[in-house]
Coordinates of C-alpha atoms (C1' of nucleotides) in Angstrom, one line a residue:
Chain A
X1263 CA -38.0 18.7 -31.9
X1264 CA -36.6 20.2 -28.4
X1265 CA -36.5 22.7 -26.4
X1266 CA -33.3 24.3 -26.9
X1267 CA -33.0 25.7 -23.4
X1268 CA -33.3 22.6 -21.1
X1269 CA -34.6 23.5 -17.3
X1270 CA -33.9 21.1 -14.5
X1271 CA -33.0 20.2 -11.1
X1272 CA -29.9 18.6 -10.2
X1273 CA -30.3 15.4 -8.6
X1274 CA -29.6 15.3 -4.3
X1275 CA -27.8 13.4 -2.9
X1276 CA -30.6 11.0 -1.1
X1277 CA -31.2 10.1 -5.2
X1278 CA -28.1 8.0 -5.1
X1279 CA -27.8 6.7 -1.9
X1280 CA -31.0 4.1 -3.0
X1281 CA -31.4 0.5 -4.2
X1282 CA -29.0 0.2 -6.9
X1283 CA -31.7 -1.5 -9.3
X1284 CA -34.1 1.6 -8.6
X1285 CA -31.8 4.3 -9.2
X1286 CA -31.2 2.5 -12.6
X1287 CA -34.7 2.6 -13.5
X1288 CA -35.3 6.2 -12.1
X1289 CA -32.2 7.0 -13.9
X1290 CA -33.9 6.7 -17.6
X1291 CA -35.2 9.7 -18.6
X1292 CA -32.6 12.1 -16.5
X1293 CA -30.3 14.2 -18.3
X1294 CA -26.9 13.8 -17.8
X1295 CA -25.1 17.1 -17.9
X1296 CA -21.6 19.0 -18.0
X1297 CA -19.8 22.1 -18.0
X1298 CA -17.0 22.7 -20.2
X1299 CA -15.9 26.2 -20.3
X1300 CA -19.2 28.6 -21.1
X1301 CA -20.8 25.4 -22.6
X1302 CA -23.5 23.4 -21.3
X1303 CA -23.8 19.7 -22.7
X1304 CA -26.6 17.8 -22.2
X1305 CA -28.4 14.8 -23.0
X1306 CA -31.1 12.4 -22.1
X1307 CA -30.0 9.2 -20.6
X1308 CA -32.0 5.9 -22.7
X1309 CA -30.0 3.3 -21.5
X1310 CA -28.2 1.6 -18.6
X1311 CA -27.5 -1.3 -16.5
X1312 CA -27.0 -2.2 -13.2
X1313 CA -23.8 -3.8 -11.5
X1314 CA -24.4 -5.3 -8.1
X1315 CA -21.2 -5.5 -6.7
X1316 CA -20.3 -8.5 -4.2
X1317 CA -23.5 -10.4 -5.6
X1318 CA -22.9 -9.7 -9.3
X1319 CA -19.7 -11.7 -10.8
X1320 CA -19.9 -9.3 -13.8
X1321 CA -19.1 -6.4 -11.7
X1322 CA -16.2 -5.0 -11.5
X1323 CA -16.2 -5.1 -7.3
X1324 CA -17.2 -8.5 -7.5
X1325 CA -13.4 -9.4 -5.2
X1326 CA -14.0 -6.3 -3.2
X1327 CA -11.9 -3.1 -3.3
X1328 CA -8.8 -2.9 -5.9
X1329 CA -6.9 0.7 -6.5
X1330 CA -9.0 0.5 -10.0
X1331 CA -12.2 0.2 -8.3
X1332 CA -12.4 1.8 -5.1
X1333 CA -14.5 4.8 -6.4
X1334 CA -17.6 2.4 -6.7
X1335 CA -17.4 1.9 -2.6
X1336 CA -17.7 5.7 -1.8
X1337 CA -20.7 6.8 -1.0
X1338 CA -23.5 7.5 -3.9
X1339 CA -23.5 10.7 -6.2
X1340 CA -19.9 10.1 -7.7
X1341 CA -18.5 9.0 -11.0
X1342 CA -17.0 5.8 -11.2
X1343 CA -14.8 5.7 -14.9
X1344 CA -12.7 2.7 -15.8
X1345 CA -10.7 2.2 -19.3
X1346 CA -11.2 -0.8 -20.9
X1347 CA -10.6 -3.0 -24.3
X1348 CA -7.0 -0.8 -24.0
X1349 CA -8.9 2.6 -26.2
X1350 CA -12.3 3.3 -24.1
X1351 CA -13.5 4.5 -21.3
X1352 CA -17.0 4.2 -19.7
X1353 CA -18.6 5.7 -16.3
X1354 CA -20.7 4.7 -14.0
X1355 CA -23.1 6.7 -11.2
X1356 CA -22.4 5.1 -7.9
X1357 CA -24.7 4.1 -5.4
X1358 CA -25.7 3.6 -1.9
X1359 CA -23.9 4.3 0.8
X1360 CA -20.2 4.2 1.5
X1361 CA -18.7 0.7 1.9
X1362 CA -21.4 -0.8 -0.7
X1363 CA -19.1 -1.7 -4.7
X1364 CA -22.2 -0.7 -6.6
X1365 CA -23.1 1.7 -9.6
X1366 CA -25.0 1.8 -12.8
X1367 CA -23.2 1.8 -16.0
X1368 CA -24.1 4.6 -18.3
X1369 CA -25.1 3.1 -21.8
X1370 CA -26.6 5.7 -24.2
X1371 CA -27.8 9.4 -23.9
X1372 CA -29.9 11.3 -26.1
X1373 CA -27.9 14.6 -26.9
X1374 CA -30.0 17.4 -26.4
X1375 CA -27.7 20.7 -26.0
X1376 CA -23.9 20.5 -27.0
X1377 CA -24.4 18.5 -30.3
X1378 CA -21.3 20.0 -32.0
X1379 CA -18.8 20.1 -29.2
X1380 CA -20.0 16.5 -28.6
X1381 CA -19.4 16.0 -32.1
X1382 CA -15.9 17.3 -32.8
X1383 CA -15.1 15.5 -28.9
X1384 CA -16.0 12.1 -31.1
X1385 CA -14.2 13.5 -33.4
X1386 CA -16.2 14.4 -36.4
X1387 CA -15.4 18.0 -38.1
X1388 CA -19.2 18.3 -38.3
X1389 CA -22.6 16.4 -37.8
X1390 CA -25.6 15.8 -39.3
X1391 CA -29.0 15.7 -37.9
X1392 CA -28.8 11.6 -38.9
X1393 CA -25.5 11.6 -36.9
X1394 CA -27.2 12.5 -33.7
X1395 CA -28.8 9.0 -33.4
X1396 CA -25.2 7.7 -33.2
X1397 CA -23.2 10.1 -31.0
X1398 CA -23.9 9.0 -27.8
X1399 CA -24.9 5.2 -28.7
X1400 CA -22.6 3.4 -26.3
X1401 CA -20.9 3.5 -22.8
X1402 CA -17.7 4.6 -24.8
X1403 CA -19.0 6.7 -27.3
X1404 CA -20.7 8.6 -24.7
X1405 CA -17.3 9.5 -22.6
X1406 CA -15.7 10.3 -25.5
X1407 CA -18.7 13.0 -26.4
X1408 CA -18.9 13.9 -23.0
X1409 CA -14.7 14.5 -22.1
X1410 CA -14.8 12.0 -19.4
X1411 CA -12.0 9.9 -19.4
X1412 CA -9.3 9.1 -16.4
X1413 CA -9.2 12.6 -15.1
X1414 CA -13.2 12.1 -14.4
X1415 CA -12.8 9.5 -12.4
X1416 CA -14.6 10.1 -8.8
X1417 CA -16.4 13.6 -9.9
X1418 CA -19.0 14.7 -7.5
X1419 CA -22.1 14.2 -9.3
X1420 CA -23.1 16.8 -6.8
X1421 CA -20.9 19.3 -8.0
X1422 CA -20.5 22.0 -10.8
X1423 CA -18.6 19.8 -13.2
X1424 CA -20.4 17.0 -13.8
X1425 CA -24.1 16.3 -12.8
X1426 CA -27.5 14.9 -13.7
X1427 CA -30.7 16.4 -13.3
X1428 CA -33.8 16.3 -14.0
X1429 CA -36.2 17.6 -16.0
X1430 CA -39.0 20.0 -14.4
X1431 CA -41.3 21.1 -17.3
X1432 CA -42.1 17.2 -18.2
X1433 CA -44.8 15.8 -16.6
X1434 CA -44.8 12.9 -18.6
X1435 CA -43.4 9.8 -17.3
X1436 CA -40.6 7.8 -19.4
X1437 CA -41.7 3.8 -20.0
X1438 CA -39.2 2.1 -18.9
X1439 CA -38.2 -1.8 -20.6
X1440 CA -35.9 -3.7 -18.7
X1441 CA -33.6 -6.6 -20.3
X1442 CA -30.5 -8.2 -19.8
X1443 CA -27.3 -7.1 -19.9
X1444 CA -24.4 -6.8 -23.0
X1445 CA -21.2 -7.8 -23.2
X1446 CA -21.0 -9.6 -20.3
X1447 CA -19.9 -13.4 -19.5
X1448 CA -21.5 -14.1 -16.1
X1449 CA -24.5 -13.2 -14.6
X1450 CA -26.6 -13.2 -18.0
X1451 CA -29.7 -14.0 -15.7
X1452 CA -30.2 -11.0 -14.3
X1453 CA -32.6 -8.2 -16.2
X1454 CA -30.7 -5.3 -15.0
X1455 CA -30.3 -3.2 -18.3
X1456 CA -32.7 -0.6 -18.2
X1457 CA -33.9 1.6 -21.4
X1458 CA -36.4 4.1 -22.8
X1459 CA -39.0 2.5 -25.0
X1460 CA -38.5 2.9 -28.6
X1461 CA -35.5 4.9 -28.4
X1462 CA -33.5 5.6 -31.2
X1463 CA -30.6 6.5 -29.2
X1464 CA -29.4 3.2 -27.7
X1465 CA -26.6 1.6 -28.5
X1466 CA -26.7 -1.9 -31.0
X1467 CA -25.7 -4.1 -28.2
X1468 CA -28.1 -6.8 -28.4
X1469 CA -29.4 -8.1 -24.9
X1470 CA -30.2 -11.8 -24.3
X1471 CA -33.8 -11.7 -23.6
X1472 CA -36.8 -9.2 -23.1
X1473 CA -38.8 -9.5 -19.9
Chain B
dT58 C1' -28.5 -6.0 -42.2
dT59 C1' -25.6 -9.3 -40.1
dG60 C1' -21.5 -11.3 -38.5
dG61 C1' -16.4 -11.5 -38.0
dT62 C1' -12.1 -9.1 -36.7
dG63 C1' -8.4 -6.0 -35.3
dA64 C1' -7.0 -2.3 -32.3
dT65 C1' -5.0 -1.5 -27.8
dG66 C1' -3.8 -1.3 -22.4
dT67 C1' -5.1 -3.0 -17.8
dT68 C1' -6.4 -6.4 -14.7
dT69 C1' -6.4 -11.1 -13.0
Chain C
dA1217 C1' -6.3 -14.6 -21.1
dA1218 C1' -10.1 -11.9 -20.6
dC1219 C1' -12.2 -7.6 -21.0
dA1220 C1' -19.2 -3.7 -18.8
dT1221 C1' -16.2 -1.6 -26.8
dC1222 C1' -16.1 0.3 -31.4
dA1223 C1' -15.3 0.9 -36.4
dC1224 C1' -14.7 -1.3 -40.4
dC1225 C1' -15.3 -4.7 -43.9
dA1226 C1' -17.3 -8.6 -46.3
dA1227 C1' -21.1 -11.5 -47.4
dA1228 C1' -25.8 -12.1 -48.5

DNA sequence: TTGGTGATGTTT
DNA sequence: AACATCACCAAA
């Protein structure tokens, strides 16, 4: 079981503005975390991936800016939330510095605080214990447990809205596998998914390989 | 448990 | 025409 009162530090700035493929990594384990009215949600992030922009035809900034994705070339420490398959929407952290089309997709959290407004967000008039596993299993399911949809798109992780922190009564450090990515057409190569060891929370994407 | 499919709008 | 997805159903 959990704490129910979770105590952590919101991420700075200098986090973000990083190698894209170590932010991901140092990204597992970090609770991703929002205000919505007197309610706190929060959750463990198990899973994400990397998209490298200009050198990565599966990201979206792979032909440079467009109206849709001109968030990812701000500066780091922003939200970066595209609709897709015409019914979801997913988010990304961006990185480094201003200029650079990179983020990190986020997969799959582990709720931790929030579980029935997350719940009745994914629109379920209740939840069972057995239904946390699932709740925030996948880059969509996530936003939708979360609120974040259009209106999200280019929060200031560094805000009040919308941030991540990190835990400060842990000392343990989260193992980290690595594989590649889902869903994805080009640039199958590259192990840039990152995840928590022996989570249950991930979503049932399966990856081409293990490394 | 696995695999196939339909829903649905935006981008290329 | 493809898409950084998901829920549902059928088959085994």
């Amino acid at each position: 079981m959990y704490s129910k009162i979770i105590s952590g530090r919101r991420l700075p700035r200098t986090f973000y503005l990083r190698p894209t493929l170590k932010v991901a990594k140092d990204l597992i384990g970090k609770l991703l975390m929002r205000r919505m009215h007197t309610q706190i949600l929060a959750g463990r992030i198990v899973e994400v991936e990397a998209y490298l922009g200009e050198k990565d035809p599966a990201s979206h900034a792979f032909r440079g800016m467009t109206k849709r994705n001109e968030v990812m070339f701000q500066n780091g420490g922003r939200l970066y939330v595209y609709f897709t398959y015409g019914m979801h929407f997913c988010c990304n952290v961006v990185t480094e510095e201003e200029g650079i089309g990179h983020a990190v997709l986020l997969r799959a959290v582990e709720p931790l605080e929030g579980f029935a407004v997350m719940a009745r967000n994914r629109g379920l008039p209740f939840a069972t214990e057995r239904d946390k596993q699932k709740l925030c299993s996948g880059p969509a399911k996530l936003c939708e447990a979360y609120g974040i949809a259009r209106a999200e798109n280019g929060t200031d992780l560094c805000g009040n809205e919308i941030w991540i922190a990190e835990e400060t009564d842990v000392e343990i450090k989260p193992r980290v596998d690595r594989s590649t990515r889902i869903g994805i057409a080009q640039g199958r190569e590259h192990n840039w998914r990152f995840f928590l060891r022996d989570s249950p929370y991930m979503s049932k994407g399966k990856p081409v390989s293990y490394q």
